[in-house]
Amino acid sequence: MFAPFIADSTVTLLKRIGAGERFWQAHNKHYYQRLVRMGWGHRRTALAEYALMLACGTTALWALREPLPVQLGALAGLVALHATLALWVDHACRRRESKSIESA
């Protein structure tokens, strides 16, 4: 259920370490913060996070009664969903940043 927050924190931390940043210092690079800066606002972003949490929780509860291969498939599907959403946000942020540089 808390996978969206765990994934956001983990991916952001790993990206910052990979970029050689001081990962222990405050920053604004989480996916949640980036969506807000892209114009989604706090309410829309929070609602999207809640929907993703509901999907994760529902899938996890459903998978409890399924055989292991189905559980692993459900997990793989949720990982793919999170990865797709993260790539979409990354792409949208890069596109937005390049537009702001071009208009400057």
PDB file of N, CA and C in Angstrom:
ATOM      1  N   MET A   1       0.809  -1.195   0.000  1.00  0.00           N
ATOM      2  CA  MET A   1       0.000   0.000   0.000  1.00  0.00           C
ATOM      3  C   MET A   1       0.858   1.267   0.000  1.00  0.00           C
ATOM      4  N   PHE A   2       1.965   1.228   0.687  1.00  0.00           N
ATOM      5  CA  PHE A   2       2.825   2.408   0.735  1.00  0.00           C
ATOM      6  C   PHE A   2       3.919   2.365  -0.325  1.00  0.00           C
ATOM      7  N   ALA A   3       3.786   1.480  -1.273  1.00  0.00           N
ATOM      8  CA  ALA A   3       4.779   1.342  -2.342  1.00  0.00           C
ATOM      9  C   ALA A   3       5.043   2.647  -3.089  1.00  0.00           C
ATOM     10  N   PRO A   4       4.026   3.481  -3.387  1.00  0.00           N
ATOM     11  CA  PRO A   4       4.337   4.728  -4.096  1.00  0.00           C
ATOM     12  C   PRO A   4       5.341   5.603  -3.352  1.00  0.00           C
ATOM     13  N   PHE A   5       5.209   5.703  -2.034  1.00  0.00           N
ATOM     14  CA  PHE A   5       6.125   6.530  -1.258  1.00  0.00           C
ATOM     15  C   PHE A   5       7.492   5.875  -1.113  1.00  0.00           C
ATOM     16  N   ILE A   6       7.494   4.566  -0.921  1.00  0.00           N
ATOM     17  CA  ILE A   6       8.764   3.840  -0.810  1.00  0.00           C
ATOM     18  C   ILE A   6       9.520   3.900  -2.135  1.00  0.00           C
ATOM     19  N   ALA A   7       8.806   3.685  -3.236  1.00  0.00           N
ATOM     20  CA  ALA A   7       9.446   3.736  -4.559  1.00  0.00           C
ATOM     21  C   ALA A   7       9.968   5.142  -4.845  1.00  0.00           C
ATOM     22  N   ASP A   8       9.165   6.162  -4.557  1.00  0.00           N
ATOM     23  CA  ASP A   8       9.576   7.549  -4.784  1.00  0.00           C
ATOM     24  C   ASP A   8      10.849   7.855  -4.006  1.00  0.00           C
ATOM     25  N   SER A   9      10.856   7.538  -2.727  1.00  0.00           N
ATOM     26  CA  SER A   9      12.021   7.826  -1.891  1.00  0.00           C
ATOM     27  C   SER A   9      13.253   7.050  -2.335  1.00  0.00           C
ATOM     28  N   THR A  10      13.072   5.768  -2.621  1.00  0.00           N
ATOM     29  CA  THR A  10      14.201   4.917  -3.007  1.00  0.00           C
ATOM     30  C   THR A  10      14.798   5.361  -4.337  1.00  0.00           C
ATOM     31  N   VAL A  11      13.956   5.559  -5.325  1.00  0.00           N
ATOM     32  CA  VAL A  11      14.456   5.956  -6.653  1.00  0.00           C
ATOM     33  C   VAL A  11      15.124   7.326  -6.581  1.00  0.00           C
ATOM     34  N   THR A  12      14.502   8.259  -5.869  1.00  0.00           N
ATOM     35  CA  THR A  12      15.085   9.599  -5.736  1.00  0.00           C
ATOM     36  C   THR A  12      16.441   9.538  -5.044  1.00  0.00           C
ATOM     37  N   LEU A  13      16.533   8.762  -3.979  1.00  0.00           N
ATOM     38  CA  LEU A  13      17.798   8.620  -3.259  1.00  0.00           C
ATOM     39  C   LEU A  13      18.875   8.003  -4.150  1.00  0.00           C
ATOM     40  N   LEU A  14      18.542   6.930  -4.853  1.00  0.00           N
ATOM     41  CA  LEU A  14      19.515   6.275  -5.726  1.00  0.00           C
ATOM     42  C   LEU A  14      19.959   7.196  -6.865  1.00  0.00           C
ATOM     43  N   LYS A  15      19.028   7.956  -7.428  1.00  0.00           N
ATOM     44  CA  LYS A  15      19.384   8.900  -8.497  1.00  0.00           C
ATOM     45  C   LYS A  15      20.321   9.987  -7.986  1.00  0.00           C
ATOM     46  N   ARG A  16      20.064  10.471  -6.787  1.00  0.00           N
ATOM     47  CA  ARG A  16      20.920  11.511  -6.216  1.00  0.00           C
ATOM     48  C   ARG A  16      22.312  10.964  -5.897  1.00  0.00           C
ATOM     49  N   ILE A  17      22.367   9.751  -5.367  1.00  0.00           N
ATOM     50  CA  ILE A  17      23.677   9.136  -5.090  1.00  0.00           C
ATOM     51  C   ILE A  17      24.427   8.924  -6.402  1.00  0.00           C
ATOM     52  N   GLY A  18      23.724   8.423  -7.412  1.00  0.00           N
ATOM     53  CA  GLY A  18      24.344   8.198  -8.723  1.00  0.00           C
ATOM     54  C   GLY A  18      24.848   9.474  -9.365  1.00  0.00           C
ATOM     55  N   ALA A  19      24.193  10.598  -9.082  1.00  0.00           N
ATOM     56  CA  ALA A  19      24.610  11.886  -9.640  1.00  0.00           C
ATOM     57  C   ALA A  19      25.683  12.557  -8.794  1.00  0.00           C
ATOM     58  N   GLY A  20      26.098  11.903  -7.705  1.00  0.00           N
ATOM     59  CA  GLY A  20      27.142  12.459  -6.857  1.00  0.00           C
ATOM     60  C   GLY A  20      26.667  13.612  -5.977  1.00  0.00           C
ATOM     61  N   GLU A  21      25.351  13.715  -5.777  1.00  0.00           N
ATOM     62  CA  GLU A  21      24.815  14.789  -4.950  1.00  0.00           C
ATOM     63  C   GLU A  21      24.944  14.446  -3.474  1.00  0.00           C
ATOM     64  N   ARG A  22      24.851  15.447  -2.645  1.00  0.00           N
ATOM     65  CA  ARG A  22      24.838  15.235  -1.198  1.00  0.00           C
ATOM     66  C   ARG A  22      23.428  14.786  -0.830  1.00  0.00           C
ATOM     67  N   PHE A  23      23.202  13.487  -0.845  1.00  0.00           N
ATOM     68  CA  PHE A  23      21.863  12.930  -0.684  1.00  0.00           C
ATOM     69  C   PHE A  23      21.266  13.178   0.692  1.00  0.00           C
ATOM     70  N   TRP A  24      22.075  13.533   1.665  1.00  0.00           N
ATOM     71  CA  TRP A  24      21.589  13.768   3.021  1.00  0.00           C
ATOM     72  C   TRP A  24      21.037  15.183   3.200  1.00  0.00           C
ATOM     73  N   GLN A  25      21.234  16.045   2.208  1.00  0.00           N
ATOM     74  CA  GLN A  25      20.736  17.416   2.313  1.00  0.00           C
ATOM     75  C   GLN A  25      19.326  17.526   1.741  1.00  0.00           C
ATOM     76  N   ALA A  26      18.608  18.524   2.213  1.00  0.00           N
ATOM     77  CA  ALA A  26      17.244  18.764   1.740  1.00  0.00           C
ATOM     78  C   ALA A  26      17.255  19.042   0.230  1.00  0.00           C
ATOM     79  N   HIS A  27      16.178  18.646  -0.423  1.00  0.00           N
ATOM     80  CA  HIS A  27      16.067  18.816  -1.875  1.00  0.00           C
ATOM     81  C   HIS A  27      14.587  18.820  -2.250  1.00  0.00           C
ATOM     82  N   ASN A  28      14.322  18.993  -3.526  1.00  0.00           N
ATOM     83  CA  ASN A  28      12.931  18.979  -4.009  1.00  0.00           C
ATOM     84  C   ASN A  28      12.820  18.140  -5.281  1.00  0.00           C
ATOM     85  N   LYS A  29      13.413  16.978  -5.256  1.00  0.00           N
ATOM     86  CA  LYS A  29      13.463  16.144  -6.458  1.00  0.00           C
ATOM     87  C   LYS A  29      12.564  14.915  -6.412  1.00  0.00           C
ATOM     88  N   HIS A  30      11.736  14.802  -5.376  1.00  0.00           N
ATOM     89  CA  HIS A  30      10.820  13.665  -5.322  1.00  0.00           C
ATOM     90  C   HIS A  30       9.772  13.799  -6.429  1.00  0.00           C
ATOM     91  N   TYR A  31       9.244  12.681  -6.845  1.00  0.00           N
ATOM     92  CA  TYR A  31       8.247  12.692  -7.918  1.00  0.00           C
ATOM     93  C   TYR A  31       7.019  13.508  -7.523  1.00  0.00           C
ATOM     94  N   TYR A  32       6.617  13.409  -6.285  1.00  0.00           N
ATOM     95  CA  TYR A  32       5.479  14.189  -5.796  1.00  0.00           C
ATOM     96  C   TYR A  32       5.749  15.683  -6.001  1.00  0.00           C
ATOM     97  N   GLN A  33       6.916  16.148  -5.596  1.00  0.00           N
ATOM     98  CA  GLN A  33       7.267  17.560  -5.717  1.00  0.00           C
ATOM     99  C   GLN A  33       7.377  17.978  -7.179  1.00  0.00           C
ATOM    100  N   ARG A  34       7.879  17.111  -8.000  1.00  0.00           N
ATOM    101  CA  ARG A  34       8.023  17.432  -9.418  1.00  0.00           C
ATOM    102  C   ARG A  34       6.660  17.560 -10.096  1.00  0.00           C
ATOM    103  N   LEU A  35       5.708  16.688  -9.713  1.00  0.00           N
ATOM    104  CA  LEU A  35       4.356  16.808 -10.270  1.00  0.00           C
ATOM    105  C   LEU A  35       3.713  18.127  -9.864  1.00  0.00           C
ATOM    106  N   VAL A  36       3.906  18.529  -8.643  1.00  0.00           N
ATOM    107  CA  VAL A  36       3.350  19.806  -8.188  1.00  0.00           C
ATOM    108  C   VAL A  36       3.959  20.953  -8.996  1.00  0.00           C
ATOM    109  N   ARG A  37       5.276  20.935  -9.188  1.00  0.00           N
ATOM    110  CA  ARG A  37       5.938  21.990  -9.974  1.00  0.00           C
ATOM    111  C   ARG A  37       5.513  21.975 -11.435  1.00  0.00           C
ATOM    112  N   MET A  38       5.106  20.801 -11.931  1.00  0.00           N
ATOM    113  CA  MET A  38       4.647  20.714 -13.327  1.00  0.00           C
ATOM    114  C   MET A  38       3.243  21.290 -13.491  1.00  0.00           C
ATOM    115  N   GLY A  39       2.623  21.696 -12.395  1.00  0.00           N
ATOM    116  CA  GLY A  39       1.314  22.305 -12.485  1.00  0.00           C
ATOM    117  C   GLY A  39       0.159  21.437 -12.017  1.00  0.00           C
ATOM    118  N   TRP A  40       0.444  20.274 -11.517  1.00  0.00           N
ATOM    119  CA  TRP A  40      -0.629  19.397 -11.041  1.00  0.00           C
ATOM    120  C   TRP A  40      -1.263  19.926  -9.771  1.00  0.00           C
ATOM    121  N   GLY A  41      -0.512  20.638  -8.963  1.00  0.00           N
ATOM    122  CA  GLY A  41      -1.007  21.117  -7.677  1.00  0.00           C
ATOM    123  C   GLY A  41      -0.988  20.001  -6.647  1.00  0.00           C
ATOM    124  N   HIS A  42      -1.106  20.413  -5.380  1.00  0.00           N
ATOM    125  CA  HIS A  42      -1.034  19.431  -4.291  1.00  0.00           C
ATOM    126  C   HIS A  42      -2.245  18.503  -4.269  1.00  0.00           C
ATOM    127  N   ARG A  43      -3.422  19.051  -4.506  1.00  0.00           N
ATOM    128  CA  ARG A  43      -4.633  18.220  -4.427  1.00  0.00           C
ATOM    129  C   ARG A  43      -4.632  17.123  -5.489  1.00  0.00           C
ATOM    130  N   ARG A  44      -4.401  17.500  -6.731  1.00  0.00           N
ATOM    131  CA  ARG A  44      -4.416  16.516  -7.820  1.00  0.00           C
ATOM    132  C   ARG A  44      -3.321  15.475  -7.625  1.00  0.00           C
ATOM    133  N   THR A  45      -2.140  15.929  -7.224  1.00  0.00           N
ATOM    134  CA  THR A  45      -1.032  15.010  -7.003  1.00  0.00           C
ATOM    135  C   THR A  45      -1.344  14.045  -5.863  1.00  0.00           C
ATOM    136  N   ALA A  46      -1.897  14.565  -4.770  1.00  0.00           N
ATOM    137  CA  ALA A  46      -2.250  13.707  -3.637  1.00  0.00           C
ATOM    138  C   ALA A  46      -3.319  12.693  -4.044  1.00  0.00           C
ATOM    139  N   LEU A  47      -4.315  13.123  -4.805  1.00  0.00           N
ATOM    140  CA  LEU A  47      -5.361  12.206  -5.245  1.00  0.00           C
ATOM    141  C   LEU A  47      -4.795  11.104  -6.143  1.00  0.00           C
ATOM    142  N   ALA A  48      -3.850  11.468  -6.997  1.00  0.00           N
ATOM    143  CA  ALA A  48      -3.203  10.469  -7.852  1.00  0.00           C
ATOM    144  C   ALA A  48      -2.412   9.478  -6.999  1.00  0.00           C
ATOM    145  N   GLU A  49      -1.706   9.978  -5.987  1.00  0.00           N
ATOM    146  CA  GLU A  49      -0.960   9.099  -5.076  1.00  0.00           C
ATOM    147  C   GLU A  49      -1.918   8.176  -4.326  1.00  0.00           C
ATOM    148  N   TYR A  50      -3.049   8.705  -3.863  1.00  0.00           N
ATOM    149  CA  TYR A  50      -4.027   7.883  -3.150  1.00  0.00           C
ATOM    150  C   TYR A  50      -4.580   6.788  -4.062  1.00  0.00           C
ATOM    151  N   ALA A  51      -4.844   7.138  -5.309  1.00  0.00           N
ATOM    152  CA  ALA A  51      -5.353   6.139  -6.260  1.00  0.00           C
ATOM    153  C   ALA A  51      -4.320   5.037  -6.481  1.00  0.00           C
ATOM    154  N   LEU A  52      -3.061   5.422  -6.591  1.00  0.00           N
ATOM    155  CA  LEU A  52      -1.994   4.435  -6.770  1.00  0.00           C
ATOM    156  C   LEU A  52      -1.855   3.562  -5.514  1.00  0.00           C
ATOM    157  N   MET A  53      -1.982   4.169  -4.340  1.00  0.00           N
ATOM    158  CA  MET A  53      -1.940   3.398  -3.092  1.00  0.00           C
ATOM    159  C   MET A  53      -3.102   2.413  -3.028  1.00  0.00           C
ATOM    160  N   LEU A  54      -4.278   2.850  -3.436  1.00  0.00           N
ATOM    161  CA  LEU A  54      -5.443   1.975  -3.439  1.00  0.00           C
ATOM    162  C   LEU A  54      -5.236   0.804  -4.394  1.00  0.00           C
ATOM    163  N   ALA A  55      -4.674   1.086  -5.563  1.00  0.00           N
ATOM    164  CA  ALA A  55      -4.401   0.021  -6.527  1.00  0.00           C
ATOM    165  C   ALA A  55      -3.400  -0.988  -5.959  1.00  0.00           C
ATOM    166  N   CYS A  56      -2.363  -0.483  -5.303  1.00  0.00           N
ATOM    167  CA  CYS A  56      -1.360  -1.376  -4.702  1.00  0.00           C
ATOM    168  C   CYS A  56      -1.974  -2.212  -3.582  1.00  0.00           C
ATOM    169  N   GLY A  57      -2.729  -1.573  -2.703  1.00  0.00           N
ATOM    170  CA  GLY A  57      -3.345  -2.292  -1.595  1.00  0.00           C
ATOM    171  C   GLY A  57      -4.350  -3.323  -2.059  1.00  0.00           C
ATOM    172  N   THR A  58      -5.166  -2.957  -3.026  1.00  0.00           N
ATOM    173  CA  THR A  58      -6.170  -3.876  -3.561  1.00  0.00           C
ATOM    174  C   THR A  58      -5.504  -5.073  -4.235  1.00  0.00           C
ATOM    175  N   THR A  59      -4.479  -4.793  -5.006  1.00  0.00           N
ATOM    176  CA  THR A  59      -3.756  -5.869  -5.684  1.00  0.00           C
ATOM    177  C   THR A  59      -3.106  -6.811  -4.668  1.00  0.00           C
ATOM    178  N   ALA A  60      -2.513  -6.230  -3.627  1.00  0.00           N
ATOM    179  CA  ALA A  60      -1.861  -7.056  -2.601  1.00  0.00           C
ATOM    180  C   ALA A  60      -2.874  -7.945  -1.879  1.00  0.00           C
ATOM    181  N   LEU A  61      -4.013  -7.381  -1.527  1.00  0.00           N
ATOM    182  CA  LEU A  61      -5.041  -8.179  -0.844  1.00  0.00           C
ATOM    183  C   LEU A  61      -5.577  -9.283  -1.747  1.00  0.00           C
ATOM    184  N   TRP A  62      -5.787  -8.962  -2.998  1.00  0.00           N
ATOM    185  CA  TRP A  62      -6.260  -9.963  -3.955  1.00  0.00           C
ATOM    186  C   TRP A  62      -5.224 -11.080  -4.104  1.00  0.00           C
ATOM    187  N   ALA A  63      -3.948 -10.693  -4.210  1.00  0.00           N
ATOM    188  CA  ALA A  63      -2.887 -11.665  -4.475  1.00  0.00           C
ATOM    189  C   ALA A  63      -2.651 -12.616  -3.303  1.00  0.00           C
ATOM    190  N   LEU A  64      -3.071 -12.233  -2.107  1.00  0.00           N
ATOM    191  CA  LEU A  64      -2.878 -13.112  -0.945  1.00  0.00           C
ATOM    192  C   LEU A  64      -3.494 -14.497  -1.135  1.00  0.00           C
ATOM    193  N   ARG A  65      -4.585 -14.567  -1.861  1.00  0.00           N
ATOM    194  CA  ARG A  65      -5.297 -15.835  -2.039  1.00  0.00           C
ATOM    195  C   ARG A  65      -4.882 -16.577  -3.311  1.00  0.00           C
ATOM    196  N   GLU A  66      -3.929 -16.034  -3.992  1.00  0.00           N
ATOM    197  CA  GLU A  66      -3.508 -16.614  -5.268  1.00  0.00           C
ATOM    198  C   GLU A  66      -2.222 -17.416  -5.087  1.00  0.00           C
ATOM    199  N   PRO A  67      -1.951 -18.334  -6.028  1.00  0.00           N
ATOM    200  CA  PRO A  67      -0.688 -19.093  -5.958  1.00  0.00           C
ATOM    201  C   PRO A  67       0.517 -18.166  -6.194  1.00  0.00           C
ATOM    202  N   LEU A  68       1.666 -18.632  -5.767  1.00  0.00           N
ATOM    203  CA  LEU A  68       2.895 -17.837  -5.830  1.00  0.00           C
ATOM    204  C   LEU A  68       3.182 -17.257  -7.218  1.00  0.00           C
ATOM    205  N   PRO A  69       3.049 -18.023  -8.301  1.00  0.00           N
ATOM    206  CA  PRO A  69       3.337 -17.427  -9.612  1.00  0.00           C
ATOM    207  C   PRO A  69       2.431 -16.225  -9.922  1.00  0.00           C
ATOM    208  N   VAL A  70       1.182 -16.292  -9.507  1.00  0.00           N
ATOM    209  CA  VAL A  70       0.263 -15.168  -9.728  1.00  0.00           C
ATOM    210  C   VAL A  70       0.671 -13.985  -8.849  1.00  0.00           C
ATOM    211  N   GLN A  71       1.078 -14.268  -7.613  1.00  0.00           N
ATOM    212  CA  GLN A  71       1.546 -13.200  -6.728  1.00  0.00           C
ATOM    213  C   GLN A  71       2.762 -12.492  -7.319  1.00  0.00           C
ATOM    214  N   LEU A  72       3.689 -13.279  -7.841  1.00  0.00           N
ATOM    215  CA  LEU A  72       4.884 -12.686  -8.457  1.00  0.00           C
ATOM    216  C   LEU A  72       4.520 -11.882  -9.695  1.00  0.00           C
ATOM    217  N   GLY A  73       3.543 -12.361 -10.447  1.00  0.00           N
ATOM    218  CA  GLY A  73       3.070 -11.613 -11.611  1.00  0.00           C
ATOM    219  C   GLY A  73       2.431 -10.294 -11.206  1.00  0.00           C
ATOM    220  N   ALA A  74       1.658 -10.325 -10.118  1.00  0.00           N
ATOM    221  CA  ALA A  74       1.040  -9.092  -9.613  1.00  0.00           C
ATOM    222  C   ALA A  74       2.116  -8.105  -9.160  1.00  0.00           C
ATOM    223  N   LEU A  75       3.119  -8.607  -8.471  1.00  0.00           N
ATOM    224  CA  LEU A  75       4.227  -7.762  -8.040  1.00  0.00           C
ATOM    225  C   LEU A  75       4.950  -7.159  -9.244  1.00  0.00           C
ATOM    226  N   ALA A  76       5.218  -7.995 -10.235  1.00  0.00           N
ATOM    227  CA  ALA A  76       5.893  -7.506 -11.446  1.00  0.00           C
ATOM    228  C   ALA A  76       5.049  -6.438 -12.139  1.00  0.00           C
ATOM    229  N   GLY A  77       3.747  -6.643 -12.151  1.00  0.00           N
ATOM    230  CA  GLY A  77       2.857  -5.653 -12.760  1.00  0.00           C
ATOM    231  C   GLY A  77       2.895  -4.323 -12.023  1.00  0.00           C
ATOM    232  N   LEU A  78       2.913  -4.378 -10.693  1.00  0.00           N
ATOM    233  CA  LEU A  78       2.979  -3.133  -9.916  1.00  0.00           C
ATOM    234  C   LEU A  78       4.330  -2.439 -10.089  1.00  0.00           C
ATOM    235  N   VAL A  79       5.396  -3.221 -10.155  1.00  0.00           N
ATOM    236  CA  VAL A  79       6.718  -2.632 -10.399  1.00  0.00           C
ATOM    237  C   VAL A  79       6.740  -1.969 -11.779  1.00  0.00           C
ATOM    238  N   ALA A  80       6.172  -2.634 -12.774  1.00  0.00           N
ATOM    239  CA  ALA A  80       6.117  -2.058 -14.119  1.00  0.00           C
ATOM    240  C   ALA A  80       5.283  -0.780 -14.135  1.00  0.00           C
ATOM    241  N   LEU A  81       4.184  -0.777 -13.396  1.00  0.00           N
ATOM    242  CA  LEU A  81       3.349   0.424 -13.316  1.00  0.00           C
ATOM    243  C   LEU A  81       4.121   1.585 -12.701  1.00  0.00           C
ATOM    244  N   HIS A  82       4.794   1.337 -11.585  1.00  0.00           N
ATOM    245  CA  HIS A  82       5.582   2.397 -10.945  1.00  0.00           C
ATOM    246  C   HIS A  82       6.697   2.887 -11.868  1.00  0.00           C
ATOM    247  N   ALA A  83       7.375   1.969 -12.535  1.00  0.00           N
ATOM    248  CA  ALA A  83       8.459   2.356 -13.443  1.00  0.00           C
ATOM    249  C   ALA A  83       7.930   3.198 -14.604  1.00  0.00           C
ATOM    250  N   THR A  84       6.792   2.803 -15.149  1.00  0.00           N
ATOM    251  CA  THR A  84       6.190   3.558 -16.253  1.00  0.00           C
ATOM    252  C   THR A  84       5.819   4.963 -15.808  1.00  0.00           C
ATOM    253  N   LEU A  85       5.209   5.075 -14.647  1.00  0.00           N
ATOM    254  CA  LEU A  85       4.829   6.395 -14.140  1.00  0.00           C
ATOM    255  C   LEU A  85       6.062   7.261 -13.860  1.00  0.00           C
ATOM    256  N   ALA A  86       7.096   6.659 -13.294  1.00  0.00           N
ATOM    257  CA  ALA A  86       8.328   7.408 -13.029  1.00  0.00           C
ATOM    258  C   ALA A  86       8.963   7.897 -14.325  1.00  0.00           C
ATOM    259  N   LEU A  87       9.008   7.044 -15.332  1.00  0.00           N
ATOM    260  CA  LEU A  87       9.566   7.456 -16.623  1.00  0.00           C
ATOM    261  C   LEU A  87       8.733   8.561 -17.254  1.00  0.00           C
ATOM    262  N   TRP A  88       7.416   8.479 -17.106  1.00  0.00           N
ATOM    263  CA  TRP A  88       6.541   9.519 -17.644  1.00  0.00           C
ATOM    264  C   TRP A  88       6.828  10.867 -16.973  1.00  0.00           C
ATOM    265  N   VAL A  89       6.959  10.864 -15.644  1.00  0.00           N
ATOM    266  CA  VAL A  89       7.253  12.110 -14.922  1.00  0.00           C
ATOM    267  C   VAL A  89       8.620  12.634 -15.332  1.00  0.00           C
ATOM    268  N   ASP A  90       9.621  11.753 -15.426  1.00  0.00           N
ATOM    269  CA  ASP A  90      10.956  12.172 -15.857  1.00  0.00           C
ATOM    270  C   ASP A  90      10.896  12.834 -17.224  1.00  0.00           C
ATOM    271  N   HIS A  91      10.208  12.202 -18.147  1.00  0.00           N
ATOM    272  CA  HIS A  91      10.089  12.726 -19.513  1.00  0.00           C
ATOM    273  C   HIS A  91       9.355  14.071 -19.521  1.00  0.00           C
ATOM    274  N   ALA A  92       8.254  14.152 -18.799  1.00  0.00           N
ATOM    275  CA  ALA A  92       7.468  15.387 -18.762  1.00  0.00           C
ATOM    276  C   ALA A  92       8.274  16.531 -18.142  1.00  0.00           C
ATOM    277  N   CYS A  93       9.053  16.242 -17.114  1.00  0.00           N
ATOM    278  CA  CYS A  93       9.882  17.276 -16.485  1.00  0.00           C
ATOM    279  C   CYS A  93      10.973  17.758 -17.431  1.00  0.00           C
ATOM    280  N   ARG A  94      11.610  16.820 -18.112  1.00  0.00           N
ATOM    281  CA  ARG A  94      12.656  17.219 -19.073  1.00  0.00           C
ATOM    282  C   ARG A  94      12.069  18.064 -20.195  1.00  0.00           C
ATOM    283  N   ARG A  95      10.912  17.673 -20.693  1.00  0.00           N
ATOM    284  CA  ARG A  95      10.256  18.420 -21.760  1.00  0.00           C
ATOM    285  C   ARG A  95       9.891  19.825 -21.279  1.00  0.00           C
ATOM    286  N   ARG A  96       9.375  19.910 -20.068  1.00  0.00           N
ATOM    287  CA  ARG A  96       8.989  21.213 -19.511  1.00  0.00           C
ATOM    288  C   ARG A  96      10.211  22.101 -19.302  1.00  0.00           C
ATOM    289  N   GLU A  97      11.303  21.512 -18.789  1.00  0.00           N
ATOM    290  CA  GLU A  97      12.531  22.277 -18.568  1.00  0.00           C
ATOM    291  C   GLU A  97      13.121  22.769 -19.878  1.00  0.00           C
ATOM    292  N   SER A  98      13.088  21.933 -20.919  1.00  0.00           N
ATOM    293  CA  SER A  98      13.644  22.354 -22.201  1.00  0.00           C
ATOM    294  C   SER A  98      12.802  23.464 -22.828  1.00  0.00           C
ATOM    295  N   LYS A  99      11.495  23.426 -22.623  1.00  0.00           N
ATOM    296  CA  LYS A  99      10.635  24.501 -23.131  1.00  0.00           C
ATOM    297  C   LYS A  99      10.906  25.804 -22.416  1.00  0.00           C
ATOM    298  N   SER A 100      11.143  25.736 -21.102  1.00  0.00           N
ATOM    299  CA  SER A 100      11.407  26.963 -20.346  1.00  0.00           C
ATOM    300  C   SER A 100      12.771  27.548 -20.720  1.00  0.00           C
ATOM    301  N   ILE A 101      13.737  26.694 -21.058  1.00  0.00           N
ATOM    302  CA  ILE A 101      15.054  27.174 -21.487  1.00  0.00           C
ATOM    303  C   ILE A 101      14.938  27.835 -22.866  1.00  0.00           C
ATOM    304  N   GLU A 102      14.158  27.214 -23.761  1.00  0.00           N
ATOM    305  CA  GLU A 102      13.987  27.765 -25.100  1.00  0.00           C
ATOM    306  C   GLU A 102      13.285  29.116 -25.082  1.00  0.00           C
ATOM    307  N   SER A 103      12.342  29.301 -24.172  1.00  0.00           N
ATOM    308  CA  SER A 103      11.585  30.554 -24.134  1.00  0.00           C
ATOM    309  C   SER A 103      12.349  31.662 -23.402  1.00  0.00           C
ATOM    310  N   ALA A 104      13.445  31.308 -22.739  1.00  0.00           N
ATOM    311  CA  ALA A 104      14.214  32.316 -21.982  1.00  0.00           C
ATOM    312  C   ALA A 104      15.116  33.135 -22.878  1.00  0.00           C
TER     313      ALA A 104
END
